[in-house]
Tab-separated table of C-alpha atoms in Angstrom:
chain	number	residue	atom	x	y	z
H	1347	UNK	CA	0.000	0.000	0.000
H	1348	UNK	CA	1.676	3.145	-1.176
H	1349	UNK	CA	0.093	5.539	1.306
H	1350	UNK	CA	1.119	3.561	4.366
H	1351	UNK	CA	4.794	4.359	4.949
H	1352	UNK	CA	6.823	1.398	6.093
H	1353	UNK	CA	8.927	1.954	9.179
H	1354	UNK	CA	12.538	1.289	8.198
H	1355	UNK	CA	15.527	1.065	10.554
H	1356	UNK	CA	16.818	4.441	9.321
H	1357	UNK	CA	13.651	6.074	10.662
H	1358	UNK	CA	14.436	5.178	14.269
H	1359	UNK	CA	16.243	8.301	15.343
H	1360	UNK	CA	13.970	10.639	13.408
H	1361	UNK	CA	10.868	8.897	14.751
H	1362	UNK	CA	12.178	9.199	18.277
H	1363	UNK	CA	12.690	12.930	17.674
H	1364	UNK	CA	9.107	13.203	16.423
H	1365	UNK	CA	7.754	11.215	19.375
H	1366	UNK	CA	9.720	13.408	21.764
H	1367	UNK	CA	8.391	16.611	20.213
H	1368	UNK	CA	4.855	15.267	20.049
H	1369	UNK	CA	5.090	14.406	23.745
H	1370	UNK	CA	4.011	10.755	23.678
H	1371	UNK	CA	7.065	9.371	25.474
H	1372	UNK	CA	6.754	8.265	29.087
H	1373	UNK	CA	8.878	9.848	31.821
H	1374	UNK	CA	11.904	7.562	31.429
H	1375	UNK	CA	12.158	7.627	27.627
H	1376	UNK	CA	11.564	11.357	27.698
H	1377	UNK	CA	14.504	11.925	30.030
H	1378	UNK	CA	16.699	9.706	27.871
H	1379	UNK	CA	15.767	11.735	24.802
H	1380	UNK	CA	16.589	14.960	26.650
H	1381	UNK	CA	20.015	13.616	27.602
H	1382	UNK	CA	20.657	12.633	24.013
H	1383	UNK	CA	19.728	16.134	22.869
H	1384	UNK	CA	22.666	17.546	24.806
H	1385	UNK	CA	25.325	15.704	22.839
H	1386	UNK	CA	23.818	14.329	19.609
H	1387	UNK	CA	23.675	17.149	17.063
H	1388	UNK	CA	21.855	15.072	14.418
H	1389	UNK	CA	19.161	14.220	16.946
H	1390	UNK	CA	18.928	17.873	18.011
H	1391	UNK	CA	18.489	18.854	14.353
H	1392	UNK	CA	15.703	16.298	13.949
H	1393	UNK	CA	13.984	17.663	17.064
H	1394	UNK	CA	14.302	21.204	15.686
H	1395	UNK	CA	12.735	20.035	12.402
H	1396	UNK	CA	9.739	18.559	14.183
H	1397	UNK	CA	9.328	21.487	16.558
H	1398	UNK	CA	9.190	23.832	13.610
H	1399	UNK	CA	6.773	21.689	11.632
H	1400	UNK	CA	4.417	20.461	14.362
H	1401	UNK	CA	4.556	23.803	16.180
H	1402	UNK	CA	1.791	25.167	13.979
H	1403	UNK	CA	-0.623	22.779	15.736
H	1404	UNK	CA	-0.433	25.208	18.657
H	1405	UNK	CA	-2.481	27.607	16.530
H	1406	UNK	CA	-5.428	25.410	17.406
H	1407	UNK	CA	-5.001	25.956	21.143
H	1408	UNK	CA	-7.189	28.772	22.468
H	1409	UNK	CA	-5.255	31.593	24.161
H	1410	UNK	CA	-6.023	32.067	27.860
H	1411	UNK	CA	-5.133	35.305	29.653
H	1412	UNK	CA	-2.809	34.510	32.568
H	1413	UNK	CA	-3.625	35.936	36.024
H	1414	UNK	CA	-2.730	39.620	36.374
H	1415	UNK	CA	-0.032	39.076	39.002
H	1416	UNK	CA	1.963	36.559	36.924
H	1417	UNK	CA	4.092	39.176	35.188
H	1418	UNK	CA	5.073	40.785	38.501
H	1419	UNK	CA	6.187	37.417	39.823
H	1420	UNK	CA	8.288	36.810	36.733
H	1421	UNK	CA	9.821	40.297	36.930
H	1422	UNK	CA	10.709	39.717	40.580
H	1423	UNK	CA	12.363	36.358	39.845
H	1424	UNK	CA	14.286	37.857	36.952
H	1425	UNK	CA	15.648	40.589	39.200
H	1426	UNK	CA	16.499	38.093	41.944
H	1427	UNK	CA	18.199	35.685	39.578
H	1428	UNK	CA	20.047	38.340	37.706
H	1429	UNK	CA	22.315	38.987	40.652
H	1430	UNK	CA	23.026	35.311	41.371
H	1431	UNK	CA	22.929	33.011	38.345
H	1432	UNK	CA	24.716	34.185	35.215
H	1433	UNK	CA	22.586	34.017	32.112
H	1434	UNK	CA	23.422	31.846	29.185
H	1435	UNK	CA	25.124	34.207	26.797
H	1436	UNK	CA	26.478	33.910	23.321
H	1437	UNK	CA	29.726	33.098	25.080
H	1438	UNK	CA	28.162	29.870	26.352
H	1439	UNK	CA	26.025	29.097	23.338
H	1440	UNK	CA	27.125	25.794	21.941
H	1441	UNK	CA	25.946	26.536	18.420
H	1442	UNK	CA	28.029	29.691	18.447
H	1443	UNK	CA	31.168	27.742	19.308
H	1444	UNK	CA	30.331	24.873	16.999
H	1445	UNK	CA	29.979	27.257	14.118
H	1446	UNK	CA	33.584	28.218	14.733
H	1447	UNK	CA	34.816	24.726	15.383
H	1448	UNK	CA	33.339	23.464	12.132
H	1449	UNK	CA	35.256	26.068	10.193
H	1450	UNK	CA	38.626	26.278	11.818
H	1451	UNK	CA	39.707	25.747	15.378
H	1452	UNK	CA	42.489	28.249	14.912
H	1453	UNK	CA	40.023	30.951	13.985
H	1454	UNK	CA	37.985	30.128	17.077
H	1455	UNK	CA	41.099	30.302	19.208
H	1456	UNK	CA	41.906	33.715	17.789
H	1457	UNK	CA	38.334	34.796	18.466
H	1458	UNK	CA	38.443	33.723	22.083
H	1459	UNK	CA	41.725	35.530	22.361
H	1460	UNK	CA	40.245	38.743	21.040
H	1461	UNK	CA	37.218	38.336	23.307
H	1462	UNK	CA	39.511	37.790	26.246
H	1463	UNK	CA	41.335	40.965	25.270
H	1464	UNK	CA	38.093	42.859	24.997
H	1465	UNK	CA	36.737	41.852	28.372
H	1466	UNK	CA	39.968	42.169	30.284
H	1467	UNK	CA	41.790	44.998	28.592
H	1468	UNK	CA	44.371	46.217	29.157
H	1469	UNK	CA	45.874	42.729	29.373
H	1470	UNK	CA	48.975	42.373	31.481
H	1471	UNK	CA	50.154	39.549	29.222
H	1472	UNK	CA	49.061	37.829	26.014
H	1473	UNK	CA	46.215	35.410	26.747
H	1474	UNK	CA	46.898	31.720	27.102
H	1475	UNK	CA	44.934	29.378	24.904
H	1476	UNK	CA	44.790	25.654	24.351
H	1477	UNK	CA	43.194	23.494	21.713
H	1478	UNK	CA	42.489	20.075	23.200
H	1479	UNK	CA	41.901	16.915	21.241
H	1480	UNK	CA	42.615	13.209	21.130
H	1481	UNK	CA	46.001	12.202	19.708
H	1482	UNK	CA	45.789	12.631	15.911
H	1483	UNK	CA	42.167	13.697	16.156
H	1484	UNK	CA	39.915	16.688	15.668
H	1485	UNK	CA	40.071	19.284	18.458
H	1486	UNK	CA	37.261	18.603	20.921
H	1487	UNK	CA	37.744	21.475	23.399
H	1488	UNK	CA	38.981	25.032	23.297
H	1489	UNK	CA	40.243	26.629	26.486
H	1490	UNK	CA	41.100	30.259	27.215
H	1491	UNK	CA	42.771	31.446	30.401
H	1492	UNK	CA	41.759	34.887	31.624
H	1493	UNK	CA	44.421	37.560	31.742
H	1494	UNK	CA	45.210	37.181	35.429
H	1495	UNK	CA	45.317	33.384	35.241
H	1496	UNK	CA	42.637	33.150	37.921
H	1497	UNK	CA	39.995	31.498	35.770
H	1498	UNK	CA	39.632	29.717	32.495
H	1499	UNK	CA	36.788	29.007	30.111
H	1500	UNK	CA	36.596	25.669	28.360
H	1501	UNK	CA	34.230	25.005	25.495
H	1502	UNK	CA	33.439	21.625	23.903
H	1503	UNK	CA	33.435	21.763	20.109
H	1504	UNK	CA	32.232	18.237	19.379
H	1505	UNK	CA	30.402	15.578	21.352
H	1506	UNK	CA	32.691	13.949	23.900
H	1507	UNK	CA	32.687	10.170	23.725
H	1508	UNK	CA	32.461	8.377	27.043
H	1509	UNK	CA	30.603	11.238	28.749
H	1510	UNK	CA	27.277	10.019	30.089
H	1511	UNK	CA	25.046	10.156	33.159
H	1512	UNK	CA	27.242	7.717	35.062
H	1513	UNK	CA	30.484	9.637	34.530
H	1514	UNK	CA	31.935	13.073	35.090
H	1515	UNK	CA	34.351	14.904	32.815
H	1516	UNK	CA	37.364	16.344	34.638
H	1517	UNK	CA	39.956	18.903	33.547
H	1518	UNK	CA	43.612	18.604	34.592
H	1519	UNK	CA	46.650	20.840	34.464
H	1520	UNK	CA	50.037	19.283	33.781
H	1521	UNK	CA	52.467	22.073	34.723
H	1522	UNK	CA	55.479	22.774	32.481
H	1523	UNK	CA	58.449	20.598	33.468
H	1524	UNK	CA	56.223	18.375	35.579
H	1525	UNK	CA	54.409	15.140	34.891
H	1526	UNK	CA	51.902	15.086	37.727
H	1527	UNK	CA	48.402	16.205	36.716
H	1528	UNK	CA	46.635	18.632	39.069
H	1529	UNK	CA	42.845	18.690	39.153
H	1530	UNK	CA	41.264	21.901	37.853
H	1531	UNK	CA	37.653	20.845	38.229
H	1532	UNK	CA	34.680	19.177	36.560
H	1533	UNK	CA	33.561	20.405	33.168
H	1534	UNK	CA	30.540	19.781	30.955
H	1535	UNK	CA	30.658	17.674	27.768
H	1536	UNK	CA	28.077	19.846	25.999
H	1537	UNK	CA	28.356	23.337	27.456
H	1538	UNK	CA	30.931	26.045	28.067
H	1539	UNK	CA	32.175	26.163	31.648
H	1540	UNK	CA	34.174	28.793	33.493
H	1541	UNK	CA	36.396	27.402	36.228
H	1542	UNK	CA	38.144	29.318	38.956
H	1543	UNK	CA	41.764	28.183	39.020
H	1544	UNK	CA	42.813	26.876	42.462
H	1545	UNK	CA	44.999	29.537	44.072
H	1546	UNK	CA	48.094	27.330	44.288
H	1547	UNK	CA	47.926	26.574	40.564
H	1548	UNK	CA	47.576	30.117	39.228
H	1549	UNK	CA	51.330	30.578	38.897
H	1550	UNK	CA	51.665	27.246	37.119
H	1551	UNK	CA	49.269	28.111	34.299
H	1552	UNK	CA	52.021	29.054	31.880
H	1553	UNK	CA	52.792	28.436	28.254
H	1554	UNK	CA	54.063	24.889	27.712
H	1555	UNK	CA	51.937	23.608	30.568
H	1556	UNK	CA	49.292	21.217	29.230
H	1557	UNK	CA	45.581	20.690	29.832
H	1558	UNK	CA	43.977	17.260	29.712
H	1559	UNK	CA	40.395	16.002	29.923
H	1560	UNK	CA	39.571	12.606	31.412
H	1561	UNK	CA	36.401	10.596	31.983
H	1562	UNK	CA	35.992	9.909	35.688
H	1563	UNK	CA	33.479	8.343	38.062
H	1564	UNK	CA	30.506	10.558	38.888
H	1565	UNK	CA	31.750	13.466	40.992
H	1566	UNK	CA	35.315	13.251	39.718
H	1567	UNK	CA	38.430	11.226	40.448
H	1568	UNK	CA	38.701	10.219	44.083
H	1569	UNK	CA	42.469	9.642	43.973
H	1570	UNK	CA	43.528	13.151	42.987
H	1571	UNK	CA	44.888	11.780	39.719
H	1572	UNK	CA	43.163	10.855	36.457
H	1573	UNK	CA	41.764	7.322	36.713
H	1574	UNK	CA	39.757	7.075	33.492
H	1575	UNK	CA	40.659	7.471	29.835
H	1576	UNK	CA	42.170	10.794	28.777
H	1577	UNK	CA	39.967	11.865	25.866
H	1578	UNK	CA	41.636	15.148	24.981
H	1579	UNK	CA	44.779	17.092	25.749
H	1580	UNK	CA	46.708	20.072	24.444
H	1581	UNK	CA	49.441	22.562	25.287
H	1582	UNK	CA	48.815	26.064	26.524
H	1583	UNK	CA	50.252	28.639	24.174
H	1584	UNK	CA	50.552	32.420	24.263
H	1585	UNK	CA	48.776	34.104	21.410
C	1109	UNK	CA	-1.334	42.565	12.835
C	1110	UNK	CA	0.245	40.743	9.943
C	1111	UNK	CA	2.064	37.580	10.925
C	1112	UNK	CA	5.332	38.701	9.352
C	1113	UNK	CA	5.353	41.987	11.219
C	1114	UNK	CA	4.500	40.224	14.471
C	1115	UNK	CA	7.303	37.791	13.864
C	1116	UNK	CA	9.987	40.364	13.194
C	1117	UNK	CA	8.934	42.349	16.271
C	1118	UNK	CA	9.291	39.221	18.375
C	1119	UNK	CA	12.691	38.409	16.883
C	1120	UNK	CA	13.877	41.932	17.681
C	1121	UNK	CA	12.512	41.765	21.233
C	1122	UNK	CA	14.200	38.388	21.836
C	1123	UNK	CA	17.508	39.798	20.632
C	1124	UNK	CA	17.153	42.572	23.209
C	1125	UNK	CA	16.252	40.024	25.899
C	1126	UNK	CA	19.465	38.192	25.010
C	1127	UNK	CA	21.289	41.427	25.763
C	1128	UNK	CA	19.707	41.568	29.227
C	1129	UNK	CA	16.887	44.031	28.494
C	1130	UNK	CA	14.052	43.424	30.991
C	1131	UNK	CA	11.654	45.782	29.237
C	1132	UNK	CA	12.023	43.628	26.129
C	1133	UNK	CA	11.121	40.546	28.167
C	1134	UNK	CA	7.944	42.330	29.195
C	1135	UNK	CA	7.161	43.013	25.537
C	1136	UNK	CA	7.630	39.348	24.710
C	1137	UNK	CA	5.387	38.495	27.646
C	1138	UNK	CA	2.658	40.892	26.526
C	1139	UNK	CA	2.704	39.491	23.008
C	1140	UNK	CA	2.841	35.805	23.811
C	1141	UNK	CA	1.720	35.026	27.371
C	1142	UNK	CA	-1.941	34.363	26.521
C	1143	UNK	CA	-0.866	31.924	23.827
C	1144	UNK	CA	1.685	30.167	26.022
C	1145	UNK	CA	-0.642	30.128	29.035
C	1146	UNK	CA	-3.267	28.505	26.802
C	1147	UNK	CA	-0.721	25.857	25.837
C	1148	UNK	CA	0.232	25.198	29.492
C	1149	UNK	CA	-3.378	25.099	30.723
C	1150	UNK	CA	-4.362	22.726	27.962
C	1151	UNK	CA	-1.604	20.268	28.881
C	1152	UNK	CA	-1.719	20.603	32.677
C	1153	UNK	CA	-5.510	21.004	32.996
C	1154	UNK	CA	-4.920	23.110	36.125
C	1155	UNK	CA	-4.612	26.883	36.076
C	1156	UNK	CA	-2.515	27.404	39.168
C	1157	UNK	CA	-0.001	24.794	38.090
C	1158	UNK	CA	0.007	26.295	34.612
C	1159	UNK	CA	0.782	29.688	36.124
C	1160	UNK	CA	3.757	28.178	37.928
C	1161	UNK	CA	5.044	26.655	34.722
C	1162	UNK	CA	4.427	29.882	32.808
C	1163	UNK	CA	6.821	31.637	35.190
C	1164	UNK	CA	9.448	28.975	34.548
C	1165	UNK	CA	8.895	29.422	30.829
C	1166	UNK	CA	9.673	33.143	30.841
C	1167	UNK	CA	12.627	32.648	33.163
C	1168	UNK	CA	13.930	30.124	30.642
C	1169	UNK	CA	13.373	32.677	27.888
C	1170	UNK	CA	15.299	35.220	29.944
C	1171	UNK	CA	18.236	32.857	30.419
C	1172	UNK	CA	18.298	31.290	26.980
C	1173	UNK	CA	17.259	34.033	24.590
C	1174	UNK	CA	20.822	34.115	23.224
C	1175	UNK	CA	20.420	30.540	21.996
C	1176	UNK	CA	17.369	31.415	19.879
C	1177	UNK	CA	18.441	31.355	16.242
C	1178	UNK	CA	15.961	33.133	13.949
C	1179	UNK	CA	17.539	31.430	10.939
C	1180	UNK	CA	16.478	28.038	12.268
C	1181	UNK	CA	13.196	28.574	14.067
C	1182	UNK	CA	10.352	31.023	14.188
C	1183	UNK	CA	10.154	32.842	17.512
C	1184	UNK	CA	6.679	31.615	18.407
C	1185	UNK	CA	7.645	28.014	17.648
C	1186	UNK	CA	10.639	28.374	19.915
C	1187	UNK	CA	8.477	29.805	22.699
C	1188	UNK	CA	5.720	27.219	22.254
C	1189	UNK	CA	8.343	24.451	22.380
C	1190	UNK	CA	9.636	25.780	25.720
C	1191	UNK	CA	6.082	26.032	27.103
C	1192	UNK	CA	5.167	22.518	25.938
C	1193	UNK	CA	8.417	20.991	27.187
C	1194	UNK	CA	8.089	22.566	30.620
C	1195	UNK	CA	4.438	21.556	30.880
C	1196	UNK	CA	5.041	17.977	29.776
C	1197	UNK	CA	8.012	17.656	32.147
C	1198	UNK	CA	5.731	18.797	34.950
C	1199	UNK	CA	2.993	16.401	33.859
C	1200	UNK	CA	5.427	13.458	33.764
C	1201	UNK	CA	6.853	14.290	37.188
C	1202	UNK	CA	3.790	12.630	38.719
C	1203	UNK	CA	2.697	9.374	37.092
C	1204	UNK	CA	-0.888	9.062	35.913
C	1205	UNK	CA	-1.601	12.774	35.774
C	1206	UNK	CA	-2.508	13.017	32.101
C	1207	UNK	CA	-5.989	13.795	30.827
C	1208	UNK	CA	-8.049	10.619	30.636
C	1209	UNK	CA	-11.433	11.753	29.266
C	1210	UNK	CA	-12.437	9.372	26.470
C	1211	UNK	CA	-11.897	10.631	22.937
C	1212	UNK	CA	-14.820	9.603	20.763
C	1213	UNK	CA	-14.471	12.026	17.894
C	1214	UNK	CA	-12.434	14.910	16.523
C	1215	UNK	CA	-14.617	17.331	18.533
C	1216	UNK	CA	-13.150	15.979	21.767
C	1217	UNK	CA	-9.698	17.363	20.991
C	1218	UNK	CA	-10.695	20.528	19.162
C	1219	UNK	CA	-10.642	23.883	20.842
C	1220	UNK	CA	-13.290	26.269	19.628
C	1221	UNK	CA	-10.342	28.617	19.083
C	1222	UNK	CA	-10.866	31.292	16.455
C	1223	UNK	CA	-7.764	30.673	14.352
C	1224	UNK	CA	-8.027	34.100	12.709
C	1225	UNK	CA	-7.157	35.821	15.991
C	1226	UNK	CA	-4.024	33.871	16.172
C	1227	UNK	CA	-1.707	34.758	13.364
C	1228	UNK	CA	1.381	33.704	15.234
C	1229	UNK	CA	2.720	31.273	12.715
C	1230	UNK	CA	3.630	32.127	9.187
C	1231	UNK	CA	0.428	31.493	7.311
C	1232	UNK	CA	1.983	29.096	4.840
C	1233	UNK	CA	3.426	26.958	7.614
C	1234	UNK	CA	0.021	26.543	9.233
C	1235	UNK	CA	-1.773	25.787	6.026
C	1236	UNK	CA	0.922	23.351	4.927
C	1237	UNK	CA	0.563	21.422	8.174
C	1238	UNK	CA	-3.227	21.598	7.945
C	1239	UNK	CA	-3.081	20.143	4.437
C	1240	UNK	CA	-0.793	17.333	5.548
C	1241	UNK	CA	-2.848	16.597	8.660
C	1242	UNK	CA	-5.843	16.394	6.334
C	1243	UNK	CA	-4.145	13.625	4.377
C	1244	UNK	CA	-3.924	11.400	7.449
C	1245	UNK	CA	-6.580	8.918	8.440
C	1246	UNK	CA	-8.934	10.629	10.825
C	1247	UNK	CA	-7.986	8.460	13.814
C	1248	UNK	CA	-4.305	9.233	13.173
C	1249	UNK	CA	-4.861	12.971	13.093
C	1250	UNK	CA	-7.069	12.832	16.210
C	1251	UNK	CA	-4.393	10.921	18.123
C	1252	UNK	CA	-1.594	13.253	16.986
C	1253	UNK	CA	-3.620	16.361	17.871
C	1254	UNK	CA	-4.491	14.974	21.303
C	1255	UNK	CA	-0.854	14.113	21.960
C	1256	UNK	CA	0.416	17.525	20.893
C	1257	UNK	CA	-2.193	19.596	22.662
C	1258	UNK	CA	-2.756	17.565	25.815
C	1259	UNK	CA	0.658	15.963	26.305
C	1260	UNK	CA	-0.666	12.405	26.552
C	1261	UNK	CA	1.635	9.385	26.501
C	1262	UNK	CA	1.044	6.456	24.164
C	1263	UNK	CA	-0.519	4.544	27.074
C	1264	UNK	CA	-2.926	7.339	27.957
C	1265	UNK	CA	-3.961	7.832	24.339
C	1266	UNK	CA	-4.575	4.104	23.918
C	1267	UNK	CA	-6.867	4.153	26.958
C	1268	UNK	CA	-8.651	7.319	25.860
C	1269	UNK	CA	-9.312	6.003	22.372
C	1270	UNK	CA	-9.960	2.453	23.619
C	1271	UNK	CA	-7.427	0.671	21.418
C	1272	UNK	CA	-4.489	-1.585	22.349
C	1273	UNK	CA	-1.166	0.163	23.016
C	1274	UNK	CA	0.478	-1.397	19.960
C	1275	UNK	CA	-2.295	-0.097	17.740
C	1276	UNK	CA	-1.895	3.425	19.115
C	1277	UNK	CA	1.884	3.356	18.602
C	1278	UNK	CA	1.434	2.166	15.061
C	1279	UNK	CA	-1.206	4.838	14.256
C	1280	UNK	CA	0.972	7.619	15.557
C	1281	UNK	CA	4.289	6.419	14.125
C	1282	UNK	CA	2.843	5.835	10.677
C	1283	UNK	CA	1.034	9.146	10.937
C	1284	UNK	CA	4.270	10.960	11.806
C	1285	UNK	CA	6.179	9.364	8.931
C	1286	UNK	CA	3.407	10.234	6.533
C	1287	UNK	CA	3.398	13.802	7.858
C	1288	UNK	CA	7.153	14.036	7.347
C	1289	UNK	CA	6.891	12.825	3.768
C	1290	UNK	CA	4.092	15.273	3.094
C	1291	UNK	CA	5.878	18.231	4.769
C	1292	UNK	CA	9.072	17.565	2.829
C	1293	UNK	CA	7.293	17.471	-0.518
């Protein structure tokens, strides 16, 4: 029958995206789909397709005026949150970084450098940058150290393999002339993160030191050293 | 107001929200809150809970406006997706909360909403979807509408339409694939 599409194996991921957007998944499958969204760009694209196409069904839902006080509550929360939680900015927007990463990592590195200059000018020293990747592989993270060396921003540029709900992703500093990794903190496989550099390590964030990313048990390595696979590493360089 | 004009005003307001402009958030709220509240109420079937979720929705808009990409999505679709996702998450947080009134006919999932008042989507997008929905078997389009508007799971829809779960899954999946083929034509 020509008007009854057959479900083929290739439809699986797209169908799941459609089912997720439609809202028919139960609680568990829904959460799984949401986790997949964070690191599977093809799946995210399929979800965006369905949101755009099915979204017009909302035209059939009758508008209902919300209670008069709702706006005031929202305005209050916005003011309260503004002072505590930083908003997601272009700086943390994954698509923004991916658009760079897809073109050229070097260009992205230069862009972070110029951004770092802009937000911290006048810089006491050229900013430190690192492009992190697997040996012989595509860069998977870009890192920029702020001008004083007190914090760094690390941005994933591709999905990180091995990162899942049962594991944490940890960033390490291997100081120049040293082989012992020092923990810098947990980072996110699908989102930009700004880390404060531990006070005792600030002076050791220098060019020729290296950064490395490892997959660790949930909450991070308990030994103080990387215990899981190192999925990306790279040297800090002055730009 | 023409849909296109409405759309570009919303895009501009969201860009200002991304820059941290609270007055722009209020503009977005004025333009879209009745629509989004309607969406939340329809899914949650409870006005005070819907009001709670509506607050979360605009706080999400405030935080994430910079991730809205007008080249990829229309602003109202983006907002409706946030409202639906938040509402469905809330619905799923407690098992067995979905609407369970039997669905006997298309009337049971239709709002008497005057579509003309509601030019939020580009007209061609709406009519394209309407055409493609019209090509589905009636039971498929009823099930898909109920799922979209009321946030029902497969299980709930099967109970509401009094068919086995497998039948419901097959109606909806085939319906979605047929919709995709039609929308891509």
